[in-house]
Amino acid sequence: MRLGIISALAEEQHGLIDAMQDAIKVTHGMRDYTTGTLWNIDAVAVLSRIGKVAAAMTAATLVEKFGVTHIIFTGVAGSADFAVRVGDVVVAESLVQHDMDASPLFPRFEVPLTGLTRLPTDLELSRQLAGAARRFLDNEENVVQLHRGMIGSGDQFINDGVRLAALKDGLPDLLAVEMEGAAVAQVCFELNIPFAVIRTISDNANESAATDFMHFVQTVASRYAFGILRNFCQG
Ligand code: SAH
């Protein structure tokens, strides 16, 4: 196994490169890919930058140029459900490109020519990742819930309750919104690479989302990502 680890922002991956043994940095296409050994796992860590195209480009490069066999995306997301609170963690069972709409040629949300609306994550990898998250969260002082379900990705920072409600109308079981996961999902589906997505909730995708997001990524996001990935790699 060679594991690709993607995050959008530096705060979401803070500490990971320092934990790598024999780290070698390769810069390609405006991104730094760091290869090395993470707690005995052969890994490549990279920041994708923000949005679906940026994430797709990064995932494809990880596979084609760096030969990764599995991919994990770790980052933050806005809540899209009352039961999902800031600080909670969501492991994706499937991902939807919530801004994809080629109707009437294809049903709304369907990725044209794949026949898929919900891009499924790898069951085994997601199970291991959820296990790693649970072990980490059990040691947290705050009560934090771990959710499994559908995450939506689109090229928009959602900070508007009305817009979120409209999205929820079309996708009632949506748990969280972010900007990269479903793009990585499509690339991994097309290249047949097992992948998983884990997101810590940074905001409620409403009018205070920008402030909450900024505060959360600076204080909590990296500690979570680091702890969960360490548990994952240590098995
Ligand atoms: N201005 C920010 C931009 C971050 S965009 C900056 O200074 O960098 C938000 C990032 O966090 C994206 O990578 C996205 O995946 C995730 N995210 C968190 N909350 C989100 C929300 N409410 N809507 C969409 N994406 C969100």
mmCIF file of N, CA and C and ligand atoms in Angstrom, residues 8-9 11-12 49-51 73 75-79 98 154 156-159 177-181 199-200 202-206 209 213-214 217, ligand 1:
data_model
loop_
_atom_site.group_PDB
_atom_site.id
_atom_site.type_symbol
_atom_site.label_atom_id
_atom_site.label_comp_id
_atom_site.label_asym_id
_atom_site.label_seq_id
_atom_site.Cartn_x
_atom_site.Cartn_y
_atom_site.Cartn_z
ATOM 1 N N ALA A 8 -7.099 20.283 1.898
ATOM 2 C CA ALA A 8 -7.144 21.506 1.103
ATOM 3 C C ALA A 8 -6.205 22.559 1.692
ATOM 4 N N LEU A 9 -6.232 22.684 3.019
ATOM 5 C CA LEU A 9 -5.539 23.791 3.687
ATOM 6 C C LEU A 9 -4.421 23.281 4.579
ATOM 7 N N GLU A 11 -3.646 24.058 7.568
ATOM 8 C CA GLU A 11 -4.064 23.783 8.955
ATOM 9 C C GLU A 11 -4.642 22.379 9.103
ATOM 10 N N GLU A 12 -5.172 21.830 8.002
ATOM 11 C CA GLU A 12 -5.812 20.522 8.069
ATOM 12 C C GLU A 12 -4.781 19.387 8.066
ATOM 13 N N ARG A 49 -5.110 22.614 -2.389
ATOM 14 C CA ARG A 49 -5.735 23.913 -2.610
ATOM 15 C C ARG A 49 -7.248 23.677 -2.633
ATOM 16 N N ILE A 50 -8.002 24.751 -2.891
ATOM 17 C CA ILE A 50 -9.453 24.684 -2.620
ATOM 18 C C ILE A 50 -10.285 24.467 -3.891
ATOM 19 N N GLY A 51 -11.298 23.609 -3.800
ATOM 20 C CA GLY A 51 -12.272 23.438 -4.879
ATOM 21 C C GLY A 51 -12.137 22.119 -5.620
ATOM 22 N N PHE A 73 -8.789 11.697 2.137
ATOM 23 C CA PHE A 73 -8.906 13.149 2.216
ATOM 24 C C PHE A 73 -9.298 13.510 3.646
ATOM 25 N N GLY A 75 -10.077 16.863 6.249
ATOM 26 C CA GLY A 75 -10.257 18.306 6.304
ATOM 27 C C GLY A 75 -11.461 18.701 7.137
ATOM 28 N N VAL A 76 -11.912 19.944 6.934
ATOM 29 C CA VAL A 76 -13.070 20.441 7.673
ATOM 30 C C VAL A 76 -14.248 20.635 6.723
ATOM 31 N N ALA A 77 -15.448 20.777 7.285
ATOM 32 C CA ALA A 77 -16.656 20.934 6.470
ATOM 33 C C ALA A 77 -17.713 21.682 7.261
ATOM 34 N N GLY A 78 -18.710 22.193 6.554
ATOM 35 C CA GLY A 78 -19.857 22.813 7.196
ATOM 36 C C GLY A 78 -20.922 21.769 7.472
ATOM 37 N N SER A 79 -21.644 21.924 8.592
ATOM 38 C CA SER A 79 -22.717 20.969 8.892
ATOM 39 C C SER A 79 -23.903 21.216 7.975
ATOM 40 N N HIS A 98 -22.731 18.535 -5.365
ATOM 41 C CA HIS A 98 -24.045 19.159 -5.180
ATOM 42 C C HIS A 98 -24.318 20.299 -6.152
ATOM 43 N N GLY A 154 -19.078 21.152 -3.561
ATOM 44 C CA GLY A 154 -19.378 22.090 -4.636
ATOM 45 C C GLY A 154 -18.395 23.236 -4.586
ATOM 46 N N GLN A 156 -18.459 26.208 -3.871
ATOM 47 C CA GLN A 156 -19.015 27.329 -3.122
ATOM 48 C C GLN A 156 -18.764 27.139 -1.640
ATOM 49 N N PHE A 157 -18.359 28.201 -0.972
ATOM 50 C CA PHE A 157 -18.355 28.181 0.488
ATOM 51 C C PHE A 157 -19.785 28.496 0.908
ATOM 52 N N ILE A 158 -20.454 27.555 1.538
ATOM 53 C CA ILE A 158 -21.867 27.745 1.898
ATOM 54 C C ILE A 158 -21.947 28.494 3.232
ATOM 55 N N ASN A 159 -22.462 29.725 3.184
ATOM 56 C CA ASN A 159 -22.612 30.512 4.415
ATOM 57 C C ASN A 159 -23.955 31.221 4.401
ATOM 58 N N VAL A 177 -21.212 19.799 4.104
ATOM 59 C CA VAL A 177 -20.836 20.381 2.810
ATOM 60 C C VAL A 177 -19.384 20.839 2.842
ATOM 61 N N GLU A 178 -18.699 20.572 1.753
ATOM 62 C CA GLU A 178 -17.311 21.029 1.600
ATOM 63 C C GLU A 178 -17.031 21.246 0.115
ATOM 64 N N MET A 179 -15.777 21.333 -0.286
ATOM 65 C CA MET A 179 -15.503 21.779 -1.656
ATOM 66 C C MET A 179 -14.586 20.851 -2.463
ATOM 67 N N GLU A 180 -14.239 19.683 -1.921
ATOM 68 C CA GLU A 180 -13.276 18.832 -2.634
ATOM 69 C C GLU A 180 -13.632 17.358 -2.723
ATOM 70 N N GLY A 181 -14.245 16.797 -1.684
ATOM 71 C CA GLY A 181 -14.371 15.347 -1.540
ATOM 72 C C GLY A 181 -14.937 14.617 -2.750
ATOM 73 N N ARG A 199 -14.090 14.363 7.637
ATOM 74 C CA ARG A 199 -14.213 15.816 7.793
ATOM 75 C C ARG A 199 -14.624 16.157 9.209
ATOM 76 N N THR A 200 -13.933 17.097 9.817
ATOM 77 C CA THR A 200 -14.345 17.641 11.103
ATOM 78 C C THR A 200 -15.219 18.860 10.825
ATOM 79 N N SER A 202 -16.510 22.381 11.032
ATOM 80 C CA SER A 202 -15.933 23.658 11.463
ATOM 81 C C SER A 202 -16.981 24.755 11.612
ATOM 82 N N ASP A 203 -18.149 24.559 11.021
ATOM 83 C CA ASP A 203 -19.153 25.633 10.990
ATOM 84 C C ASP A 203 -20.504 25.055 10.615
ATOM 85 N N ASN A 204 -21.539 25.894 10.684
ATOM 86 C CA ASN A 204 -22.896 25.426 10.371
ATOM 87 C C ASN A 204 -23.381 25.874 8.995
ATOM 88 N N ALA A 205 -22.468 26.229 8.128
ATOM 89 C CA ALA A 205 -22.803 26.618 6.745
ATOM 90 C C ALA A 205 -23.865 27.720 6.703
ATOM 91 N N ASN A 206 -23.907 28.522 7.773
ATOM 92 C CA ASN A 206 -24.889 29.616 7.834
ATOM 93 C C ASN A 206 -24.164 30.960 7.854
ATOM 94 N N ALA A 209 -20.735 31.252 9.315
ATOM 95 C CA ALA A 209 -19.813 30.187 8.889
ATOM 96 C C ALA A 209 -18.368 30.677 8.715
ATOM 97 N N PHE A 213 -15.518 29.109 10.883
ATOM 98 C CA PHE A 213 -14.540 28.340 10.106
ATOM 99 C C PHE A 213 -13.115 28.787 10.440
ATOM 100 N N MET A 214 -12.889 30.100 10.385
ATOM 101 C CA MET A 214 -11.557 30.650 10.645
ATOM 102 C C MET A 214 -11.072 30.255 12.035
ATOM 103 N N VAL A 217 -10.413 26.205 12.218
ATOM 104 C CA VAL A 217 -9.219 25.669 11.553
ATOM 105 C C VAL A 217 -7.948 26.063 12.305
HETATM 106 N N1 SAH B 1 -11.139 31.944 3.077
HETATM 107 C C1 SAH B 1 -10.733 30.601 3.364
HETATM 108 C C2 SAH B 1 -11.274 29.730 2.290
HETATM 109 C C3 SAH B 1 -11.617 28.396 2.812
HETATM 110 S S1 SAH B 1 -12.820 27.640 1.835
HETATM 111 C C4 SAH B 1 -9.238 30.618 3.559
HETATM 112 O O1 SAH B 1 -8.795 31.554 4.151
HETATM 113 O O2 SAH B 1 -8.505 29.708 3.184
HETATM 114 C C5 SAH B 1 -13.376 26.448 2.996
HETATM 115 C C6 SAH B 1 -12.621 25.152 3.029
HETATM 116 O O3 SAH B 1 -13.106 24.384 4.095
HETATM 117 C C7 SAH B 1 -12.817 24.318 1.786
HETATM 118 O O4 SAH B 1 -11.638 23.626 1.503
HETATM 119 C C8 SAH B 1 -13.992 23.399 2.139
HETATM 120 O O5 SAH B 1 -13.748 22.061 1.745
HETATM 121 C C9 SAH B 1 -14.125 23.473 3.654
HETATM 122 N N2 SAH B 1 -15.374 24.021 4.198
HETATM 123 C C10 SAH B 1 -15.567 24.284 5.518
HETATM 124 N N3 SAH B 1 -16.784 24.803 5.729
HETATM 125 C C11 SAH B 1 -17.401 24.901 4.530
HETATM 126 C C12 SAH B 1 -18.679 25.408 4.114
HETATM 127 N N4 SAH B 1 -19.539 25.930 4.982
HETATM 128 N N5 SAH B 1 -18.978 25.371 2.786
HETATM 129 C C13 SAH B 1 -18.089 24.863 1.902
HETATM 130 N N6 SAH B 1 -16.870 24.382 2.249
HETATM 131 C C14 SAH B 1 -16.506 24.400 3.545
#
